[in-house]
GROMACS .gro file of C-alpha atoms in nm:
model
  332
    1MET     CA    1   0.000   0.000   0.000
    2GLU     CA    2   0.150   0.328  -0.112
    3LEU     CA    3   0.145   0.651   0.087
    4ARG     CA    4   0.011   0.822  -0.225
    5THR     CA    5  -0.295   0.599  -0.217
    6LEU     CA    6  -0.365   0.695   0.143
    7ARG     CA    7  -0.355   1.062   0.042
    8TYR     CA    8  -0.603   0.987  -0.239
    9PHE     CA    9  -0.836   0.821   0.011
   10ALA     CA   10  -0.804   1.113   0.256
   11ALA     CA   11  -0.895   1.363  -0.016
   12VAL     CA   12  -1.206   1.171  -0.118
   13ALA     CA   13  -1.306   1.109   0.245
   14GLY     CA   14  -1.271   1.479   0.317
   15THR     CA   15  -1.490   1.593   0.028
   16CYS     CA   16  -1.714   1.288  -0.034
   17HIS     CA   17  -1.690   1.392  -0.398
   18PHE     CA   18  -1.455   1.234  -0.650
   19GLY     CA   19  -1.456   1.536  -0.881
   20ARG     CA   20  -1.364   1.789  -0.611
   21ALA     CA   21  -1.106   1.548  -0.463
   22ALA     CA   22  -0.944   1.508  -0.807
   23GLU     CA   23  -0.922   1.886  -0.846
   24LYS     CA   24  -0.762   1.914  -0.502
   25LEU     CA   25  -0.508   1.647  -0.595
   26HIS     CA   26  -0.445   1.804  -0.939
   27MET     CA   27  -0.532   1.485  -1.125
   28ALA     CA   28  -0.808   1.348  -1.347
   29GLN     CA   29  -1.108   1.183  -1.186
   30PRO     CA   30  -1.090   0.838  -1.355
   31PRO     CA   31  -0.740   0.750  -1.222
   32LEU     CA   32  -0.852   0.859  -0.875
   33SER     CA   33  -1.162   0.639  -0.888
   34GLN     CA   34  -0.949   0.346  -1.007
   35ALA     CA   35  -0.698   0.398  -0.723
   36ILE     CA   36  -0.974   0.390  -0.461
   37ARG     CA   37  -1.120   0.073  -0.618
   38ARG     CA   38  -0.776  -0.094  -0.599
   39LEU     CA   39  -0.743   0.017  -0.234
   40GLU     CA   40  -1.080  -0.136  -0.146
   41ALA     CA   41  -0.982  -0.457  -0.322
   42GLU     CA   42  -0.653  -0.470  -0.134
   43LEU     CA   43  -0.828  -0.417   0.201
   44GLY     CA   44  -1.118  -0.647   0.114
   45VAL     CA   45  -1.374  -0.391   0.235
   46GLU     CA   46  -1.593  -0.124   0.081
   47LEU     CA   47  -1.484   0.220   0.198
   48PHE     CA   48  -1.748   0.429   0.018
   49THR     CA   49  -2.108   0.386  -0.084
   50ARG     CA   50  -2.164   0.534  -0.429
   51THR     CA   51  -2.486   0.641  -0.593
   52THR     CA   52  -2.553   0.867  -0.887
   53ARG     CA   53  -2.637   1.143  -0.639
   54GLN     CA   54  -2.378   1.110  -0.362
   55VAL     CA   55  -2.068   0.945  -0.219
   56ALA     CA   56  -2.049   0.858   0.153
   57LEU     CA   57  -1.811   0.675   0.383
   58THR     CA   58  -1.912   0.334   0.506
   59GLY     CA   59  -1.860   0.236   0.870
   60ALA     CA   60  -1.531   0.070   0.774
   61GLY     CA   61  -1.440   0.382   0.581
   62GLU     CA   62  -1.493   0.598   0.889
   63VAL     CA   63  -1.263   0.373   1.093
   64PHE     CA   64  -1.001   0.371   0.817
   65ARG     CA   65  -1.023   0.750   0.783
   66THR     CA   66  -0.929   0.799   1.150
   67ASP     CA   67  -0.619   0.585   1.118
   68VAL     CA   68  -0.519   0.734   0.781
   69GLU     CA   69  -0.539   1.088   0.921
   70ARG     CA   70  -0.315   0.981   1.209
   71ILE     CA   71  -0.066   0.814   0.975
   72LEU     CA   72  -0.050   1.107   0.733
   73GLY     CA   73  -0.017   1.352   1.022
   74ALA     CA   74   0.276   1.154   1.162
   75VAL     CA   75   0.442   1.144   0.819
   76ASP     CA   76   0.401   1.519   0.773
   77GLU     CA   77   0.541   1.583   1.120
   78ALA     CA   78   0.837   1.357   1.047
   79VAL     CA   79   0.911   1.551   0.728
   80THR     CA   80   0.888   1.880   0.917
   81ARG     CA   81   1.109   1.755   1.199
   82VAL     CA   82   1.381   1.619   0.975
   83GLY     CA   83   1.389   1.954   0.797
   84ARG     CA   84   1.422   2.137   1.128
   85PHE     CA   85   1.695   1.896   1.238
   86ALA     CA   86   1.891   1.941   0.916
   87SER     CA   87   1.870   2.319   0.948
   88GLY     CA   88   1.978   2.311   1.314
   89VAL     CA   89   1.659   2.435   1.478
   90GLU     CA   90   1.568   2.101   1.635
   91GLY     CA   91   1.771   1.836   1.813
   92VAL     CA   92   1.930   1.744   2.144
   93LEU     CA   93   2.196   1.972   2.293
   94ARG     CA   94   2.415   1.801   2.554
   95LEU     CA   95   2.533   2.067   2.797
   96GLY     CA   96   2.787   2.020   3.075
   97LEU     CA   97   2.846   2.262   3.362
   98THR     CA   98   3.075   2.298   3.658
   99GLY     CA   99   2.902   2.272   3.995
  100SER     CA  100   2.894   2.644   4.069
  101ALA     CA  101   2.777   2.734   3.717
  102SER     CA  102   2.465   2.525   3.778
  103TYR     CA  103   2.334   2.788   4.021
  104ARG     CA  104   2.348   3.098   3.801
  105GLN     CA  105   2.440   3.018   3.444
  106LEU     CA  106   2.222   2.708   3.398
  107PRO     CA  107   1.887   2.881   3.469
  108ALA     CA  108   1.980   3.173   3.244
  109LEU     CA  109   2.100   2.954   2.957
  110ALA     CA  110   1.802   2.718   2.984
  111ARG     CA  111   1.553   3.008   2.975
  112LEU     CA  112   1.727   3.164   2.676
  113LEU     CA  113   1.739   2.842   2.476
  114LYS     CA  114   1.375   2.765   2.556
  115ARG     CA  115   1.272   3.108   2.430
  116THR     CA  116   1.490   3.128   2.119
  117MET     CA  117   1.508   2.761   2.015
  118PRO     CA  118   1.188   2.595   2.144
  119HIS     CA  119   1.239   2.274   1.943
  120VAL     CA  120   1.578   2.202   2.102
  121VAL     CA  121   1.589   1.960   2.396
  122THR     CA  122   1.869   2.041   2.642
  123GLU     CA  123   2.029   1.741   2.811
  124VAL     CA  124   2.201   1.879   3.121
  125HIS     CA  125   2.505   1.729   3.296
  126THR     CA  126   2.599   1.917   3.614
  127ASP     CA  127   2.886   1.907   3.862
  128MET     CA  128   3.143   1.833   3.592
  129LEU     CA  129   3.484   1.984   3.659
  130THR     CA  130   3.675   2.133   3.368
  131ALA     CA  131   3.897   1.829   3.304
  132ALA     CA  132   3.594   1.598   3.288
  133GLN     CA  133   3.415   1.832   3.048
  134GLU     CA  134   3.716   1.852   2.817
  135THR     CA  135   3.725   1.474   2.796
  136ALA     CA  136   3.350   1.450   2.737
  137LEU     CA  137   3.365   1.713   2.460
  138LEU     CA  138   3.645   1.535   2.277
  139GLU     CA  139   3.470   1.199   2.316
  140ARG     CA  140   3.151   1.355   2.173
  141ARG     CA  141   2.950   1.295   2.489
  142LEU     CA  142   2.895   1.673   2.528
  143ASP     CA  143   2.823   1.942   2.271
  144LEU     CA  144   2.880   2.245   2.493
  145GLY     CA  145   3.050   2.294   2.827
  146VAL     CA  146   3.042   2.575   3.081
  147LEU     CA  147   3.385   2.538   3.236
  148ARG     CA  148   3.683   2.726   3.376
  149PRO     CA  149   3.997   2.795   3.169
  150PRO     CA  150   4.281   2.733   3.126
  151LEU     CA  151   4.199   2.438   2.904
  152ARG     CA  152   4.451   2.155   2.896
  153ARG     CA  153   4.338   1.964   2.586
  154GLU     CA  154   4.378   2.056   2.218
  155GLY     CA  155   4.085   2.062   1.980
  156ILE     CA  156   3.850   2.265   2.202
  157ALA     CA  157   3.735   2.618   2.120
  158HIS     CA  158   3.597   2.849   2.387
  159ARG     CA  159   3.466   3.198   2.455
  160ALA     CA  160   3.468   3.389   2.782
  161LEU     CA  161   3.143   3.423   2.977
  162ALA     CA  162   3.256   3.595   3.296
  163ASP     CA  163   3.533   3.652   3.546
  164GLU     CA  164   3.399   3.558   3.889
  165PRO     CA  165   3.547   3.670   4.221
  166LEU     CA  166   3.588   3.408   4.490
  167LEU     CA  167   3.390   3.437   4.813
  168VAL     CA  168   3.377   3.230   5.129
  169ALA     CA  169   3.075   3.028   5.242
  170VAL     CA  170   3.064   3.003   5.622
  171PRO     CA  171   2.815   2.847   5.867
  172GLY     CA  172   2.540   3.080   5.981
  173GLU     CA  173   2.680   3.107   6.337
  174HIS     CA  174   3.044   3.139   6.228
  175TRP     CA  175   3.247   3.425   6.374
  176LEU     CA  176   3.294   3.569   6.022
  177ALA     CA  177   2.923   3.555   5.932
  178GLY     CA  178   2.800   3.906   5.862
  179SER     CA  179   3.148   4.055   5.828
  180GLY     CA  180   3.071   4.184   5.483
  181ARG     CA  181   3.425   4.174   5.347
  182ILE     CA  182   3.719   3.980   5.484
  183ARG     CA  183   4.074   3.896   5.381
  184VAL     CA  184   4.216   3.555   5.295
  185GLY     CA  185   4.446   3.564   5.598
  186GLN     CA  186   4.148   3.557   5.832
  187LEU     CA  187   4.082   3.198   5.721
  188ARG     CA  188   4.421   3.059   5.823
  189HIS     CA  189   4.285   2.865   6.124
  190GLU     CA  190   3.969   2.738   5.952
  191ASP     CA  191   3.882   2.388   5.838
  192PHE     CA  192   3.849   2.400   5.459
  193ILE     CA  193   3.598   2.203   5.253
  194VAL     CA  194   3.766   2.161   4.914
  195TYR     CA  195   3.739   1.977   4.587
  196GLY     CA  196   3.935   1.651   4.577
  197ALA     CA  197   4.303   1.703   4.503
  198GLY     CA  198   4.304   1.467   4.206
  199LEU     CA  199   4.005   1.620   4.026
  200GLY     CA  200   4.193   1.900   3.850
  201SER     CA  201   3.969   2.177   3.985
  202VAL     CA  202   4.059   2.525   3.858
  203VAL     CA  203   3.878   2.676   4.158
  204GLY     CA  204   4.061   2.444   4.398
  205ASP     CA  205   4.399   2.546   4.253
  206ALA     CA  206   4.307   2.916   4.281
  207VAL     CA  207   4.207   2.873   4.646
  208VAL     CA  208   4.537   2.704   4.735
  209ARG     CA  209   4.735   2.979   4.560
  210ALA     CA  210   4.540   3.252   4.740
  211CYS     CA  211   4.605   3.091   5.078
  212ARG     CA  212   4.973   3.048   5.007
  213ASP     CA  213   4.998   3.410   4.897
  214ALA     CA  214   4.846   3.499   5.236
  215GLY     CA  215   5.115   3.295   5.413
  216PHE     CA  216   4.945   2.966   5.501
  217VAL     CA  217   4.844   2.629   5.361
  218PRO     CA  218   4.470   2.557   5.396
  219HIS     CA  219   4.372   2.270   5.624
  220ARG     CA  220   4.181   2.027   5.400
  221ALA     CA  221   3.926   1.894   5.647
  222TYR     CA  222   3.684   1.752   5.388
  223GLU     CA  223   3.718   1.675   5.017
  224VAL     CA  224   3.414   1.672   4.787
  225THR     CA  225   3.341   1.618   4.420
  226GLU     CA  226   3.033   1.844   4.400
  227THR     CA  227   2.968   2.206   4.496
  228SER     CA  228   2.632   2.110   4.646
  229ALA     CA  229   2.812   1.870   4.883
  230ALA     CA  230   3.056   2.145   4.985
  231LEU     CA  231   2.769   2.378   5.073
  232ALA     CA  232   2.589   2.103   5.265
  233LEU     CA  233   2.898   2.048   5.481
  234VAL     CA  234   2.926   2.423   5.543
  235ALA     CA  235   2.561   2.429   5.651
  236ALA     CA  236   2.642   2.146   5.891
  237GLY     CA  237   2.905   2.367   6.056
  238LEU     CA  238   3.197   2.145   5.952
  239GLY     CA  239   3.410   2.410   5.785
  240VAL     CA  240   3.429   2.689   5.528
  241ALA     CA  241   3.441   2.671   5.148
  242VAL     CA  242   3.592   2.928   4.912
  243LEU     CA  243   3.382   2.921   4.597
  244PRO     CA  244   3.296   3.133   4.290
  245ASP     CA  245   3.043   3.413   4.327
  246SER     CA  246   2.780   3.211   4.132
  247VAL     CA  247   2.688   3.020   4.447
  248ARG     CA  248   2.515   3.334   4.579
  249SER     CA  249   2.229   3.242   4.348
  250ALA     CA  250   2.159   2.934   4.561
  251PRO     CA  251   2.081   3.054   4.913
  252LEU     CA  252   2.099   2.767   5.161
  253GLU     CA  253   1.974   2.768   5.517
  254GLY     CA  254   2.266   2.776   5.757
  255VAL     CA  255   2.513   2.923   5.505
  256ARG     CA  256   2.634   3.283   5.480
  257TYR     CA  257   2.839   3.422   5.192
  258GLU     CA  258   3.111   3.678   5.262
  259GLU     CA  259   3.320   3.869   5.008
  260ILE     CA  260   3.700   3.835   5.015
  261GLU     CA  261   3.891   4.158   4.945
  262ASP     CA  262   4.216   4.002   4.828
  263ALA     CA  263   4.091   3.684   4.663
  264PRO     CA  264   4.156   3.624   4.294
  265SER     CA  265   3.883   3.580   4.037
  266VAL     CA  266   3.828   3.268   3.830
  267PRO     CA  267   3.725   3.273   3.462
  268LEU     CA  268   3.417   3.104   3.322
  269ALA     CA  269   3.387   3.010   2.955
  270LEU     CA  270   3.167   2.829   2.707
  271ALA     CA  271   3.353   2.553   2.521
  272TRP     CA  272   3.286   2.322   2.227
  273ARG     CA  273   3.479   2.094   1.990
  274ALA     CA  274   3.672   2.304   1.742
  275ASP     CA  275   3.581   2.068   1.455
  276ASP     CA  276   3.207   2.056   1.534
  277THR     CA  277   3.022   2.171   1.221
  278SER     CA  278   2.675   2.086   1.351
  279PRO     CA  279   2.404   2.331   1.234
  280LEU     CA  280   2.250   2.300   1.581
  281LEU     CA  281   2.569   2.415   1.753
  282ARG     CA  282   2.606   2.700   1.504
  283ASN     CA  283   2.251   2.817   1.574
  284VAL     CA  284   2.291   2.788   1.952
  285LEU     CA  285   2.610   2.995   1.950
  286GLY     CA  286   2.439   3.249   1.727
  287ALA     CA  287   2.144   3.277   1.966
  288LEU     CA  288   2.378   3.327   2.262
  289GLU     CA  289   2.571   3.593   2.069
  290ARG     CA  290   2.259   3.784   1.970
  291ASN     CA  291   2.125   3.781   2.326
  292GLY     CA  292   2.438   3.925   2.489
  293VAL     CA  293   2.560   3.613   2.670
  294PHE     CA  294   2.920   3.678   2.567
  295PRO     CA  295   3.067   3.992   2.725
  296GLN     CA  296   3.188   4.269   2.497
  297SER     CA  297   3.563   4.270   2.551
  298ALA     CA  298   3.591   4.604   2.375
  299ASP     CA  299   3.373   4.775   2.635
  300PRO     CA  300   3.610   4.954   2.876
  301ALA     CA  301   3.328   5.014   3.125
  302ALA     CA  302   3.269   4.641   3.167
  303GLY     CA  303   3.592   4.571   3.351
  304PRO     CA  304   3.760   4.234   3.400
  305GLY     CA  305   3.502   4.108   3.651
  306ALA     CA  306   3.194   4.189   3.446
  307VAL     CA  307   2.918   3.931   3.413
  308PRO     CA  308   2.704   3.922   3.097
  309PRO     CA  309   2.368   4.091   3.170
  310SER     CA  310   2.172   3.777   3.082
  311LEU     CA  311   2.375   3.575   3.335
  312ALA     CA  312   2.384   3.832   3.614
  313PRO     CA  313   2.300   3.724   3.970
  314SER     CA  314   1.941   3.741   4.083
  315VAL     CA  315   2.014   3.718   4.458
  316ALA     CA  316   2.147   4.020   4.645
  317PRO     CA  317   2.469   3.983   4.848
  318THR     CA  318   2.437   3.900   5.216
  319GLY     CA  319   2.460   4.216   5.424
  320PRO     CA  320   2.669   4.272   5.739
  321SER     CA  321   2.525   4.187   6.078
  322GLY     CA  322   2.762   4.384   6.296
  323ARG     CA  323   2.924   4.086   6.469
  324THR     CA  324   3.275   4.126   6.609
  325PRO     CA  325   3.520   3.848   6.509
  326PRO     CA  326   3.642   3.663   6.819
  327HIS     CA  327   3.986   3.591   6.677
  328PRO     CA  328   4.232   3.869   6.769
  329GLU     CA  329   4.468   3.795   6.480
  330GLY     CA  330   4.218   3.941   6.233
  331ASP     CA  331   4.363   3.934   5.883
  332LEU     CA  332   4.726   3.855   5.967
   0.00000   0.00000   0.00000
């Protein structure tokens, strides 16, 4: 049974008139009548009752019409979808993100893609450190990654998204809670919750360098693989965690965020395979470009720590509470 024959049947069933159906199909009436007769013979049922005055569907014809409309609709949708896929407006985008980027950048990116590319399904992989994302990109398990340069593998292109300052997450009753702004040296006697040493964390390396510049080596009390786990341990009062500013967007009961005056910033970038010629990737990058996700490096007012407007924080910084730190050494 040919698809063309089903379209012939649908035209006749929709008009109950062979002449008008033939005009709609841009064909002569006799070949159309013959095609319907052959269809009825193939099915072994009569689909239409015919008189000199009218044509009407039989009961079997009504049943067949319902299924034919469903089949033709599915075929038309398949044709439309394959066209959208080939042109890069439909498909599955596999997106990886570092743990901290999940709090601020993921909601913003997901909203933007939903609005600008509604036929794209985003498959999200969170809490992936930069090294893991690089591997996944090169192994074609990810299409895009929100990660932190410097990149260690060849064959990956990237564009800057932001430069994020580091802050410290402390328990709600910690002596530094509510300080507003502190210095790295004030953390010298604290228990640190850090990313595992063997994970290749860009943030973890930056934290160690900042502490050493302040004259001490951080005490690694707990090692984690996920930012959410680090914040949970802080909320439990088990230590402090120095993390990118993005975590402000995920307020957690029992955790306070304090700015660090002399802490470095860590970059955030969007990365993809340099040899990826997918129309979908091209369209996604174009949508991000048009909607201001990538900062304008030529804008002198932006400054090195600027965050793209579409990825800016939605949670205000924690304000000071007026507490006096109990440790006399202050920021030695």
